[in-house]
mmCIF file of C-alpha atoms in Angstrom:
data_model
loop_
_atom_site.group_PDB
_atom_site.id
_atom_site.type_symbol
_atom_site.label_atom_id
_atom_site.label_comp_id
_atom_site.label_asym_id
_atom_site.label_seq_id
_atom_site.Cartn_x
_atom_site.Cartn_y
_atom_site.Cartn_z
ATOM 1 C CA MET A 23 -10.245 -12.741 -31.787
ATOM 2 C CA SER A 24 -11.029 -15.576 -34.172
ATOM 3 C CA GLN A 25 -12.754 -18.699 -32.935
ATOM 4 C CA PRO A 26 -10.740 -21.925 -33.105
ATOM 5 C CA GLU A 27 -12.036 -24.700 -35.299
ATOM 6 C CA PRO A 28 -13.720 -27.664 -33.557
ATOM 7 C CA ASP A 29 -10.850 -29.993 -34.473
ATOM 8 C CA GLU A 30 -8.331 -27.553 -32.939
ATOM 9 C CA ILE A 31 -10.306 -27.514 -29.688
ATOM 10 C CA CYS A 32 -10.495 -31.304 -29.643
ATOM 11 C CA ALA A 33 -6.746 -31.569 -30.254
ATOM 12 C CA GLN A 34 -6.088 -29.245 -27.307
ATOM 13 C CA ILE A 35 -8.441 -31.200 -25.065
ATOM 14 C CA ARG A 36 -6.981 -34.552 -26.106
ATOM 15 C CA SER A 37 -3.495 -33.326 -25.172
ATOM 16 C CA HIS A 38 -4.484 -33.340 -21.469
ATOM 17 C CA SER A 39 -4.135 -36.456 -19.307
ATOM 18 C CA PHE A 40 -7.221 -37.033 -17.155
ATOM 19 C CA GLY A 41 -7.244 -40.780 -16.420
ATOM 20 C CA SER A 42 -9.943 -43.152 -17.682
ATOM 21 C CA PHE A 43 -13.019 -41.441 -16.200
ATOM 22 C CA GLY A 44 -11.603 -38.050 -17.060
ATOM 23 C CA ALA A 45 -11.053 -39.268 -20.614
ATOM 24 C CA SER A 46 -14.777 -39.975 -20.898
ATOM 25 C CA VAL A 47 -15.566 -36.484 -19.644
ATOM 26 C CA ARG A 48 -12.946 -35.063 -22.010
ATOM 27 C CA ASN A 49 -14.512 -36.835 -24.991
ATOM 28 C CA PHE A 50 -17.964 -35.608 -23.987
ATOM 29 C CA VAL A 51 -16.764 -32.012 -23.736
ATOM 30 C CA CYS A 52 -14.924 -32.387 -27.043
ATOM 31 C CA TYR A 53 -18.167 -33.545 -28.653
ATOM 32 C CA LEU A 54 -19.983 -30.537 -27.240
ATOM 33 C CA SER A 55 -17.247 -28.188 -28.438
ATOM 34 C CA LYS A 56 -18.248 -28.975 -32.006
ATOM 35 C CA ARG A 57 -21.636 -27.436 -31.225
ATOM 36 C CA LYS A 58 -20.741 -24.131 -29.575
ATOM 37 C CA PHE A 59 -17.482 -22.293 -28.965
ATOM 38 C CA SER A 60 -16.226 -20.423 -25.957
ATOM 39 C CA THR A 61 -14.425 -17.106 -26.062
ATOM 40 C CA MET A 62 -13.143 -17.732 -22.532
ATOM 41 C CA ASP A 63 -9.640 -19.125 -22.199
ATOM 42 C CA GLY A 64 -8.647 -21.738 -19.636
ATOM 43 C CA GLN A 65 -7.070 -19.296 -17.182
ATOM 44 C CA ASP A 66 -10.133 -17.028 -17.197
ATOM 45 C CA PHE A 67 -12.361 -20.035 -16.534
ATOM 46 C CA LYS A 68 -10.045 -21.246 -13.759
ATOM 47 C CA ASP A 69 -10.225 -17.808 -12.132
ATOM 48 C CA VAL A 70 -14.043 -18.019 -12.161
ATOM 49 C CA VAL A 71 -13.999 -21.547 -10.716
ATOM 50 C CA VAL A 72 -11.559 -20.612 -7.943
ATOM 51 C CA ALA A 73 -13.651 -17.542 -7.021
ATOM 52 C CA LYS A 74 -16.882 -19.579 -6.950
ATOM 53 C CA ASN A 75 -15.189 -22.246 -4.833
ATOM 54 C CA GLU A 76 -14.090 -19.556 -2.362
ATOM 55 C CA LYS A 77 -17.747 -18.527 -2.025
ATOM 56 C CA LEU A 78 -18.778 -22.164 -1.620
ATOM 57 C CA MET A 79 -16.199 -22.794 1.121
ATOM 58 C CA ALA A 80 -17.193 -19.618 3.004
ATOM 59 C CA ALA A 81 -20.914 -20.457 2.813
ATOM 60 C CA TYR A 82 -20.235 -24.018 3.997
ATOM 61 C CA LYS A 83 -18.123 -22.796 6.934
ATOM 62 C CA ALA A 84 -20.959 -20.404 7.890
ATOM 63 C CA LYS A 85 -23.468 -23.307 7.694
ATOM 64 C CA ASN A 86 -25.325 -21.327 5.010
ATOM 65 C CA PHE A 87 -26.265 -24.334 2.916
ATOM 66 C CA PRO A 88 -28.877 -22.454 0.813
ATOM 67 C CA ALA A 89 -26.046 -20.104 -0.265
ATOM 68 C CA CYS A 90 -24.009 -23.177 -1.228
ATOM 69 C CA ALA A 91 -26.941 -24.405 -3.320
ATOM 70 C CA GLU A 92 -27.263 -21.059 -5.135
ATOM 71 C CA LEU A 93 -23.838 -21.718 -6.667
ATOM 72 C CA TYR A 94 -25.326 -24.771 -8.421
ATOM 73 C CA SER A 95 -27.594 -24.814 -11.476
ATOM 74 C CA GLU A 96 -31.285 -25.408 -10.803
ATOM 75 C CA ASP A 97 -31.092 -28.772 -12.579
ATOM 76 C CA CYS A 98 -27.827 -29.827 -10.938
ATOM 77 C CA GLN A 99 -26.944 -33.225 -9.565
ATOM 78 C CA ILE A 100 -24.545 -33.939 -6.730
ATOM 79 C CA PHE A 101 -22.967 -37.398 -6.504
ATOM 80 C CA PRO A 102 -21.749 -37.988 -2.928
ATOM 81 C CA PRO A 103 -19.626 -41.046 -2.156
ATOM 82 C CA GLY A 104 -21.538 -44.197 -1.247
ATOM 83 C CA ALA A 105 -24.927 -42.638 -1.945
ATOM 84 C CA PRO A 106 -27.294 -42.175 -4.879
ATOM 85 C CA ALA A 107 -27.122 -39.119 -7.111
ATOM 86 C CA THR A 108 -29.071 -36.288 -5.525
ATOM 87 C CA PRO A 109 -30.833 -33.856 -7.888
ATOM 88 C CA GLY A 110 -31.518 -30.155 -7.538
ATOM 89 C CA ARG A 111 -30.549 -27.412 -5.163
ATOM 90 C CA GLN A 112 -32.486 -28.993 -2.295
ATOM 91 C CA GLY A 113 -30.313 -32.062 -2.821
ATOM 92 C CA VAL A 114 -27.213 -29.885 -2.479
ATOM 93 C CA ILE A 115 -28.570 -28.450 0.773
ATOM 94 C CA ASP A 116 -29.272 -31.962 2.071
ATOM 95 C CA VAL A 117 -25.816 -33.312 1.183
ATOM 96 C CA TYR A 118 -23.933 -30.343 2.639
ATOM 97 C CA SER A 119 -26.008 -30.191 5.835
ATOM 98 C CA LYS A 120 -25.562 -33.941 6.442
ATOM 99 C CA THR A 121 -21.829 -33.666 5.780
ATOM 100 C CA TYR A 122 -21.533 -30.821 8.282
ATOM 101 C CA ALA A 123 -23.618 -32.732 10.839
ATOM 102 C CA CYS A 124 -21.141 -35.631 10.590
ATOM 103 C CA GLY A 125 -18.432 -33.364 12.000
ATOM 104 C CA ALA A 126 -16.905 -31.839 8.862
ATOM 105 C CA GLU A 127 -16.803 -28.181 9.895
ATOM 106 C CA THR A 128 -14.598 -26.933 7.074
ATOM 107 C CA LEU A 129 -14.523 -27.711 3.345
ATOM 108 C CA VAL A 130 -11.300 -27.008 1.466
ATOM 109 C CA ASN A 131 -11.473 -27.256 -2.344
ATOM 110 C CA SER A 132 -8.377 -27.136 -4.508
ATOM 111 C CA THR A 133 -8.751 -26.732 -8.278
ATOM 112 C CA ASP A 134 -6.097 -28.809 -10.035
ATOM 113 C CA GLU A 135 -7.032 -28.474 -13.685
ATOM 114 C CA VAL A 136 -9.819 -27.027 -15.839
ATOM 115 C CA MET A 137 -10.974 -26.953 -19.422
ATOM 116 C CA CYS A 138 -13.754 -24.971 -20.995
ATOM 117 C CA CYS A 139 -15.688 -25.491 -24.223
ATOM 118 C CA GLY A 140 -18.757 -23.461 -25.014
ATOM 119 C CA GLU A 141 -21.313 -23.364 -22.242
ATOM 120 C CA LEU A 142 -19.685 -26.227 -20.324
ATOM 121 C CA GLY A 143 -16.471 -26.471 -18.370
ATOM 122 C CA VAL A 144 -14.823 -29.252 -16.401
ATOM 123 C CA GLU A 145 -12.865 -28.952 -13.167
ATOM 124 C CA LEU A 146 -10.574 -31.637 -11.758
ATOM 125 C CA ALA A 147 -10.146 -30.967 -8.071
ATOM 126 C CA SER A 148 -9.182 -32.304 -4.695
ATOM 127 C CA TYR A 149 -10.939 -31.585 -1.433
ATOM 128 C CA LYS A 150 -10.527 -31.941 2.309
ATOM 129 C CA LEU A 151 -13.171 -32.071 4.997
ATOM 130 C CA LEU A 152 -11.781 -30.846 8.310
ATOM 131 C CA LYS A 153 -12.964 -31.530 11.848
ATOM 132 C CA PRO A 154 -13.349 -28.609 14.283
ATOM 133 C CA SER A 155 -9.840 -29.467 15.549
ATOM 134 C CA GLY A 156 -8.481 -28.860 12.043
ATOM 135 C CA ASN A 157 -7.634 -32.531 11.574
ATOM 136 C CA ILE A 158 -8.524 -34.067 8.227
ATOM 137 C CA MET A 159 -11.735 -36.076 8.366
ATOM 138 C CA GLU A 160 -11.726 -36.953 4.662
ATOM 139 C CA HIS A 161 -9.512 -36.238 1.672
ATOM 140 C CA GLY A 162 -10.662 -36.938 -1.848
ATOM 141 C CA LYS A 163 -10.961 -35.955 -5.480
ATOM 142 C CA ALA A 164 -13.710 -34.513 -7.615
ATOM 143 C CA ILE A 165 -14.788 -33.928 -11.169
ATOM 144 C CA VAL A 166 -17.192 -31.031 -11.537
ATOM 145 C CA VAL A 167 -18.994 -30.115 -14.730
ATOM 146 C CA TRP A 168 -19.786 -26.393 -14.752
ATOM 147 C CA LYS A 169 -22.655 -24.991 -16.809
ATOM 148 C CA LYS A 170 -23.011 -21.413 -17.981
ATOM 149 C CA THR A 171 -26.586 -20.328 -17.267
ATOM 150 C CA LYS A 172 -27.801 -16.813 -18.070
ATOM 151 C CA GLY A 173 -24.201 -15.644 -18.300
ATOM 152 C CA GLU A 174 -23.144 -17.148 -14.960
ATOM 153 C CA TRP A 175 -20.974 -20.209 -14.378
ATOM 154 C CA LEU A 176 -22.658 -22.635 -11.952
ATOM 155 C CA LEU A 177 -21.759 -26.080 -10.671
ATOM 156 C CA HIS A 178 -23.895 -28.580 -12.568
ATOM 157 C CA TRP A 179 -22.669 -32.144 -11.923
ATOM 158 C CA ASP A 180 -20.552 -32.516 -8.798
ATOM 159 C CA ILE A 181 -18.921 -35.943 -8.495
ATOM 160 C CA PHE A 182 -16.594 -36.601 -5.569
ATOM 161 C CA ASN A 183 -15.208 -39.500 -3.556
ATOM 162 C CA ALA A 184 -12.760 -40.147 -0.758
ATOM 163 C CA ASN A 185 -9.243 -41.413 -1.316
ATOM 164 C CA LYS A 186 -9.644 -44.008 1.475
#
């Protein structure tokens, strides 16, 4: 399989509609695509993201926040709504444990769109936090930058905020 040229990758990326913030992410990924190519197509990457999110949701439901953190890169950052960016896996543990303690017993992630260039990928997603009753506590959207580290895709920058 021949590698696409950088300009071909950028043209494909530019054909997606991501909104203004997403456009900034798109341009960043396009820039990076000129440095290193990916042999993974979008559907393969989406399959990886969906599988990793299933693991994340199961670990969260089980209150296994260290297992949640293991799905993130060591140098990750998580950007919770209304709070400062929180670095590292310990930050992930802190954010998830505090979220659970607030009454959000279940996390439901839904991957809407992905793109992948080289060692980075971007996921546009929506999420729900559910109370023990199953009622929605919070519904929002997310942009997640994934980073391939030692052959494994890990969440790297996790940015999310509520719709209300």
